[in-house]
mmCIF file with all atom_site columns, C-alpha atoms in Angstrom:
data_model
loop_
_atom_site.group_PDB
_atom_site.id
_atom_site.type_symbol
_atom_site.label_atom_id
_atom_site.label_alt_id
_atom_site.label_comp_id
_atom_site.label_asym_id
_atom_site.label_entity_id
_atom_site.label_seq_id
_atom_site.pdbx_PDB_ins_code
_atom_site.Cartn_x
_atom_site.Cartn_y
_atom_site.Cartn_z
_atom_site.occupancy
_atom_site.B_iso_or_equiv
_atom_site.pdbx_formal_charge
_atom_site.auth_seq_id
_atom_site.auth_comp_id
_atom_site.auth_asym_id
_atom_site.auth_atom_id
_atom_site.pdbx_PDB_model_num
ATOM 1   C CA . MET E 1 1   ? -0.024 -0.021  -0.055 1.00 0.00 ? 1   MET E CA 1
ATOM 2   C CA . LEU E 1 2   ? 1.050  3.542   -0.675 1.00 0.00 ? 2   LEU E CA 1
ATOM 3   C CA . ASN E 1 3   ? 0.445  6.736   1.418  1.00 0.00 ? 3   ASN E CA 1
ATOM 4   C CA . ALA E 1 4   ? -1.514 9.512   -0.228 1.00 0.00 ? 4   ALA E CA 1
ATOM 5   C CA . ASP E 1 5   ? 1.991  11.224  -1.222 1.00 0.00 ? 5   ASP E CA 1
ATOM 6   C CA . GLY E 1 6   ? 3.078  7.891   -2.899 1.00 0.00 ? 6   GLY E CA 1
ATOM 7   C CA . SER E 1 7   ? 5.493  6.928   -0.224 1.00 0.00 ? 7   SER E CA 1
ATOM 8   C CA . MET E 1 8   ? 5.510  3.326   1.142  1.00 0.00 ? 8   MET E CA 1
ATOM 9   C CA . SER E 1 9   ? 2.993  2.553   3.772  1.00 0.00 ? 9   SER E CA 1
ATOM 10  C CA . SER E 1 10  ? 2.691  -1.157  4.493  1.00 0.00 ? 10  SER E CA 1
ATOM 11  C CA . TRP E 1 11  ? 1.898  -4.396  2.547  1.00 0.00 ? 11  TRP E CA 1
ATOM 12  C CA . ASN E 1 12  ? 1.326  -8.229  2.881  1.00 0.00 ? 12  ASN E CA 1
ATOM 13  C CA . GLY E 1 13  ? 2.304  -10.466 0.074  1.00 0.00 ? 13  GLY E CA 1
ATOM 14  C CA . THR E 1 14  ? 3.844  -13.554 -1.295 1.00 0.00 ? 14  THR E CA 1
ATOM 15  C CA . LEU E 1 15  ? 7.243  -14.006 -2.649 1.00 0.00 ? 15  LEU E CA 1
ATOM 16  C CA . SER E 1 16  ? 8.901  -16.683 -4.661 1.00 0.00 ? 16  SER E CA 1
ATOM 17  C CA . ARG E 1 17  ? 12.704 -17.288 -5.478 1.00 0.00 ? 17  ARG E CA 1
ATOM 18  C CA . THR E 1 18  ? 14.842 -19.919 -6.790 1.00 0.00 ? 18  THR E CA 1
ATOM 19  C CA . GLN E 1 19  ? 18.149 -20.923 -5.299 1.00 0.00 ? 19  GLN E CA 1
ATOM 20  C CA . ASN E 1 20  ? 20.186 -23.964 -6.180 1.00 0.00 ? 20  ASN E CA 1
ATOM 21  C CA . ASN E 1 21  ? 17.534 -25.208 -8.343 1.00 0.00 ? 21  ASN E CA 1
ATOM 22  C CA . THR E 1 22  ? 15.048 -25.233 -5.453 1.00 0.00 ? 22  THR E CA 1
ATOM 23  C CA . THR E 1 23  ? 11.887 -22.713 -5.584 1.00 0.00 ? 23  THR E CA 1
ATOM 24  C CA . GLU E 1 24  ? 11.020 -21.261 -2.374 1.00 0.00 ? 24  GLU E CA 1
ATOM 25  C CA . THR E 1 25  ? 7.818  -19.352 -1.369 1.00 0.00 ? 25  THR E CA 1
ATOM 26  C CA . ALA E 1 26  ? 7.425  -16.953 1.422  1.00 0.00 ? 26  ALA E CA 1
ATOM 27  C CA . THR E 1 27  ? 5.092  -14.523 3.158  1.00 0.00 ? 27  THR E CA 1
ATOM 28  C CA . SER E 1 28  ? 6.241  -10.738 3.149  1.00 0.00 ? 28  SER E CA 1
ATOM 29  C CA . THR E 1 29  ? 4.958  -8.447  5.763  1.00 0.00 ? 29  THR E CA 1
ATOM 30  C CA . LEU E 1 30  ? 5.836  -4.608  5.780  1.00 0.00 ? 30  LEU E CA 1
ATOM 31  C CA . LYS E 1 31  ? 4.310  -3.113  8.840  1.00 0.00 ? 31  LYS E CA 1
ATOM 32  C CA . THR E 1 32  ? 3.196  0.407   8.570  1.00 0.00 ? 32  THR E CA 1
ATOM 33  C CA . VAL E 1 33  ? 6.358  2.795   7.869  1.00 0.00 ? 33  VAL E CA 1
ATOM 34  C CA . VAL E 1 34  ? 6.415  5.637   10.307 1.00 0.00 ? 34  VAL E CA 1
ATOM 35  C CA . TYR E 1 35  ? 8.047  8.892   8.847  1.00 0.00 ? 35  TYR E CA 1
ATOM 36  C CA . ASP E 1 36  ? 8.832  12.153  10.371 1.00 0.00 ? 36  ASP E CA 1
ATOM 37  C CA . THR E 1 37  ? 7.470  15.573  9.241  1.00 0.00 ? 37  THR E CA 1
ATOM 38  C CA . LYS E 1 38  ? 10.889 17.119  8.400  1.00 0.00 ? 38  LYS E CA 1
ATOM 39  C CA . ASN E 1 39  ? 12.602 17.097  5.000  1.00 0.00 ? 39  ASN E CA 1
ATOM 40  C CA . ALA E 1 40  ? 14.518 14.183  3.438  1.00 0.00 ? 40  ALA E CA 1
ATOM 41  C CA . PRO E 1 41  ? 17.954 14.942  2.489  1.00 0.00 ? 41  PRO E CA 1
ATOM 42  C CA . LEU E 1 42  ? 17.470 13.881  -1.274 1.00 0.00 ? 42  LEU E CA 1
ATOM 43  C CA . LYS E 1 43  ? 14.052 15.549  -1.483 1.00 0.00 ? 43  LYS E CA 1
ATOM 44  C CA . ASN E 1 44  ? 14.925 18.062  -4.030 1.00 0.00 ? 44  ASN E CA 1
ATOM 45  C CA . ILE E 1 45  ? 16.752 15.850  -6.583 1.00 0.00 ? 45  ILE E CA 1
ATOM 46  C CA . ILE E 1 46  ? 14.707 15.386  -9.501 1.00 0.00 ? 46  ILE E CA 1
ATOM 47  C CA . GLY E 1 47  ? 12.947 11.965  -9.683 1.00 0.00 ? 47  GLY E CA 1
ATOM 48  C CA . TYR E 1 48  ? 13.877 11.060  -6.009 1.00 0.00 ? 48  TYR E CA 1
ATOM 49  C CA . LEU E 1 49  ? 10.270 10.919  -4.964 1.00 0.00 ? 49  LEU E CA 1
ATOM 50  C CA . LYS E 1 50  ? 9.234  8.565   -7.782 1.00 0.00 ? 50  LYS E CA 1
ATOM 51  C CA . ILE E 1 51  ? 11.723 5.785   -6.180 1.00 0.00 ? 51  ILE E CA 1
ATOM 52  C CA . ILE E 1 52  ? 10.019 3.363   -4.333 1.00 0.00 ? 52  ILE E CA 1
ATOM 53  C CA . ASP E 1 53  ? 12.137 0.616   -2.896 1.00 0.00 ? 53  ASP E CA 1
ATOM 54  C CA . ASN E 1 54  ? 13.282 -0.734  0.404  1.00 0.00 ? 54  ASN E CA 1
ATOM 55  C CA . GLU E 1 55  ? 14.237 1.358   3.519  1.00 0.00 ? 55  GLU E CA 1
ATOM 56  C CA . ASP E 1 56  ? 15.817 4.558   2.379  1.00 0.00 ? 56  ASP E CA 1
ATOM 57  C CA . GLU E 1 57  ? 14.389 4.938   -1.074 1.00 0.00 ? 57  GLU E CA 1
ATOM 58  C CA . SER E 1 58  ? 10.913 5.048   0.243  1.00 0.00 ? 58  SER E CA 1
ATOM 59  C CA . GLY E 1 59  ? 9.346  7.550   -2.096 1.00 0.00 ? 59  GLY E CA 1
ATOM 60  C CA . SER E 1 60  ? 8.872  10.072  0.714  1.00 0.00 ? 60  SER E CA 1
ATOM 61  C CA . ALA E 1 61  ? 9.896  13.598  1.006  1.00 0.00 ? 61  ALA E CA 1
ATOM 62  C CA . HIS E 1 62  ? 10.224 12.744  4.698  1.00 0.00 ? 62  HIS E CA 1
ATOM 63  C CA . ASN E 1 63  ? 12.817 10.584  6.855  1.00 0.00 ? 63  ASN E CA 1
ATOM 64  C CA . THR E 1 64  ? 11.918 7.069   8.030  1.00 0.00 ? 64  THR E CA 1
ATOM 65  C CA . LEU E 1 65  ? 11.882 6.804   11.683 1.00 0.00 ? 65  LEU E CA 1
ATOM 66  C CA . SER E 1 66  ? 10.546 3.194   11.909 1.00 0.00 ? 66  SER E CA 1
ATOM 67  C CA . TYR E 1 67  ? 10.626 0.346   9.345  1.00 0.00 ? 67  TYR E CA 1
ATOM 68  C CA . ASN E 1 68  ? 9.744  -3.425  9.888  1.00 0.00 ? 68  ASN E CA 1
ATOM 69  C CA . HIS E 1 69  ? 9.916  -5.882  7.006  1.00 0.00 ? 69  HIS E CA 1
ATOM 70  C CA . ILE E 1 70  ? 9.779  -9.597  7.621  1.00 0.00 ? 70  ILE E CA 1
ATOM 71  C CA . ILE E 1 71  ? 10.012 -12.517 5.152  1.00 0.00 ? 71  ILE E CA 1
ATOM 72  C CA . SER E 1 72  ? 9.140  -15.965 6.344  1.00 0.00 ? 72  SER E CA 1
ATOM 73  C CA . TYR E 1 73  ? 9.882  -18.913 4.127  1.00 0.00 ? 73  TYR E CA 1
ATOM 74  C CA . ASN E 1 74  ? 6.995  -21.470 3.844  1.00 0.00 ? 74  ASN E CA 1
ATOM 75  C CA . ASN E 1 75  ? 9.359  -24.479 3.649  1.00 0.00 ? 75  ASN E CA 1
ATOM 76  C CA . GLY E 1 76  ? 11.061 -23.846 6.963  1.00 0.00 ? 76  GLY E CA 1
ATOM 77  C CA . THR E 1 77  ? 14.400 -22.258 5.359  1.00 0.00 ? 77  THR E CA 1
ATOM 78  C CA . GLY E 1 78  ? 14.256 -19.402 7.635  1.00 0.00 ? 78  GLY E CA 1
ATOM 79  C CA . THR E 1 79  ? 13.299 -15.909 8.049  1.00 0.00 ? 79  THR E CA 1
ATOM 80  C CA . GLU E 1 80  ? 14.800 -12.696 6.708  1.00 0.00 ? 80  GLU E CA 1
ATOM 81  C CA . TRP E 1 81  ? 14.158 -9.329  8.309  1.00 0.00 ? 81  TRP E CA 1
ATOM 82  C CA . THR E 1 82  ? 14.934 -5.676  8.220  1.00 0.00 ? 82  THR E CA 1
ATOM 83  C CA . ILE E 1 83  ? 13.746 -3.840  11.232 1.00 0.00 ? 83  ILE E CA 1
ATOM 84  C CA . PHE E 1 84  ? 15.344 -0.424  12.325 1.00 0.00 ? 84  PHE E CA 1
ATOM 85  C CA . LYS E 1 85  ? 14.357 2.707   14.158 1.00 0.00 ? 85  LYS E CA 1
ATOM 86  C CA . SER E 1 86  ? 16.227 5.971   13.442 1.00 0.00 ? 86  SER E CA 1
ATOM 87  C CA . ILE E 1 87  ? 16.768 9.147   15.498 1.00 0.00 ? 87  ILE E CA 1
ATOM 88  C CA . PHE E 1 88  ? 17.445 12.537  13.733 1.00 0.00 ? 88  PHE E CA 1
ATOM 89  C CA . GLU E 1 89  ? 19.139 15.709  14.549 1.00 0.00 ? 89  GLU E CA 1
ATOM 90  C CA . TYR E 1 90  ? 17.932 18.681  12.147 1.00 0.00 ? 90  TYR E CA 1
ATOM 91  C CA . ASN E 1 91  ? 19.228 21.997  10.877 1.00 0.00 ? 91  ASN E CA 1
ATOM 92  C CA . THR E 1 92  ? 16.996 25.117  11.137 1.00 0.00 ? 92  THR E CA 1
ATOM 93  C CA . SER E 1 93  ? 15.595 24.241  7.755  1.00 0.00 ? 93  SER E CA 1
ATOM 94  C CA . GLY E 1 94  ? 14.332 20.987  9.040  1.00 0.00 ? 94  GLY E CA 1
ATOM 95  C CA . TYR E 1 95  ? 16.823 18.791  6.915  1.00 0.00 ? 95  TYR E CA 1
ATOM 96  C CA . PRO E 1 96  ? 18.704 16.144  8.894  1.00 0.00 ? 96  PRO E CA 1
ATOM 97  C CA . THR E 1 97  ? 22.294 16.564  9.931  1.00 0.00 ? 97  THR E CA 1
ATOM 98  C CA . LYS E 1 98  ? 22.649 13.363  11.626 1.00 0.00 ? 98  LYS E CA 1
ATOM 99  C CA . GLU E 1 99  ? 20.781 10.058  11.699 1.00 0.00 ? 99  GLU E CA 1
ATOM 100 C CA . THR E 1 100 ? 21.511 7.334   14.198 1.00 0.00 ? 100 THR E CA 1
ATOM 101 C CA . ARG E 1 101 ? 19.820 4.047   13.096 1.00 0.00 ? 101 ARG E CA 1
ATOM 102 C CA . SER E 1 102 ? 19.447 1.138   15.424 1.00 0.00 ? 102 SER E CA 1
ATOM 103 C CA . TYR E 1 103 ? 18.660 -2.457  14.056 1.00 0.00 ? 103 TYR E CA 1
ATOM 104 C CA . TYR E 1 104 ? 16.456 -4.991  15.871 1.00 0.00 ? 104 TYR E CA 1
ATOM 105 C CA . ASP E 1 105 ? 16.032 -8.526  16.057 1.00 0.00 ? 105 ASP E CA 1
ATOM 106 C CA . LYS E 1 106 ? 12.954 -10.268 14.301 1.00 0.00 ? 106 LYS E CA 1
ATOM 107 C CA . THR E 1 107 ? 10.868 -9.629  17.257 1.00 0.00 ? 107 THR E CA 1
ATOM 108 C CA . GLY E 1 108 ? 11.411 -6.099  16.854 1.00 0.00 ? 108 GLY E CA 1
ATOM 109 C CA . THR E 1 109 ? 11.925 -5.458  20.622 1.00 0.00 ? 109 THR E CA 1
ATOM 110 C CA . THR E 1 110 ? 15.707 -6.252  21.026 1.00 0.00 ? 110 THR E CA 1
ATOM 111 C CA . THR E 1 111 ? 18.462 -4.317  19.424 1.00 0.00 ? 111 THR E CA 1
ATOM 112 C CA . THR E 1 112 ? 21.120 -6.417  17.677 1.00 0.00 ? 112 THR E CA 1
ATOM 113 C CA . GLY E 1 113 ? 23.772 -4.140  18.789 1.00 0.00 ? 113 GLY E CA 1
ATOM 114 C CA . SER E 1 114 ? 24.302 -2.776  15.103 1.00 0.00 ? 114 SER E CA 1
ATOM 115 C CA . THR E 1 115 ? 24.108 0.952   14.710 1.00 0.00 ? 115 THR E CA 1
ATOM 116 C CA . ASP E 1 116 ? 24.754 3.078   11.674 1.00 0.00 ? 116 ASP E CA 1
ATOM 117 C CA . ILE E 1 117 ? 25.561 6.858   11.890 1.00 0.00 ? 117 ILE E CA 1
ATOM 118 C CA . ASN E 1 118 ? 24.804 8.950   8.940  1.00 0.00 ? 118 ASN E CA 1
ATOM 119 C CA . THR E 1 119 ? 25.665 12.539  8.741  1.00 0.00 ? 119 THR E CA 1
ATOM 120 C CA . TYR E 1 120 ? 24.585 15.027  6.062  1.00 0.00 ? 120 TYR E CA 1
ATOM 121 C CA . GLU E 1 121 ? 26.312 18.268  4.893  1.00 0.00 ? 121 GLU E CA 1
ATOM 122 C CA . TYR E 1 122 ? 24.512 20.603  2.419  1.00 0.00 ? 122 TYR E CA 1
ATOM 123 C CA . ASN E 1 123 ? 26.184 22.621  -0.147 1.00 0.00 ? 123 ASN E CA 1
ATOM 124 C CA . HIS E 1 124 ? 24.433 25.909  -1.538 1.00 0.00 ? 124 HIS E CA 1
ATOM 125 C CA . LEU E 1 125 ? 26.269 26.984  -4.791 1.00 0.00 ? 125 LEU E CA 1
#
């Protein structure tokens, strides 16, 4: 599903992939993506808002605060997940200057100890 602005919201679906001549099916669940109300760093790049992909390329003019996507394979081969929460620091124009992103286990309640820190600098020519 998409939000009114065309950004990702949530979905439930099925997937199929072939690895080592074996086809696997899975259920895919993206819980509702939570965005802030500030400006995404790439907001003014032509075409950026038309990109809808996973995680950072969400098609939103805002920043992703919470993301939870789980894929469970039906034949018992496992589960894949990407779950994170981000905390942003902003400049006076409402653009992020720093993002601290923490990743979580498949329950979404315990951090994995993995953290990414992204810093943003803006150049006005």
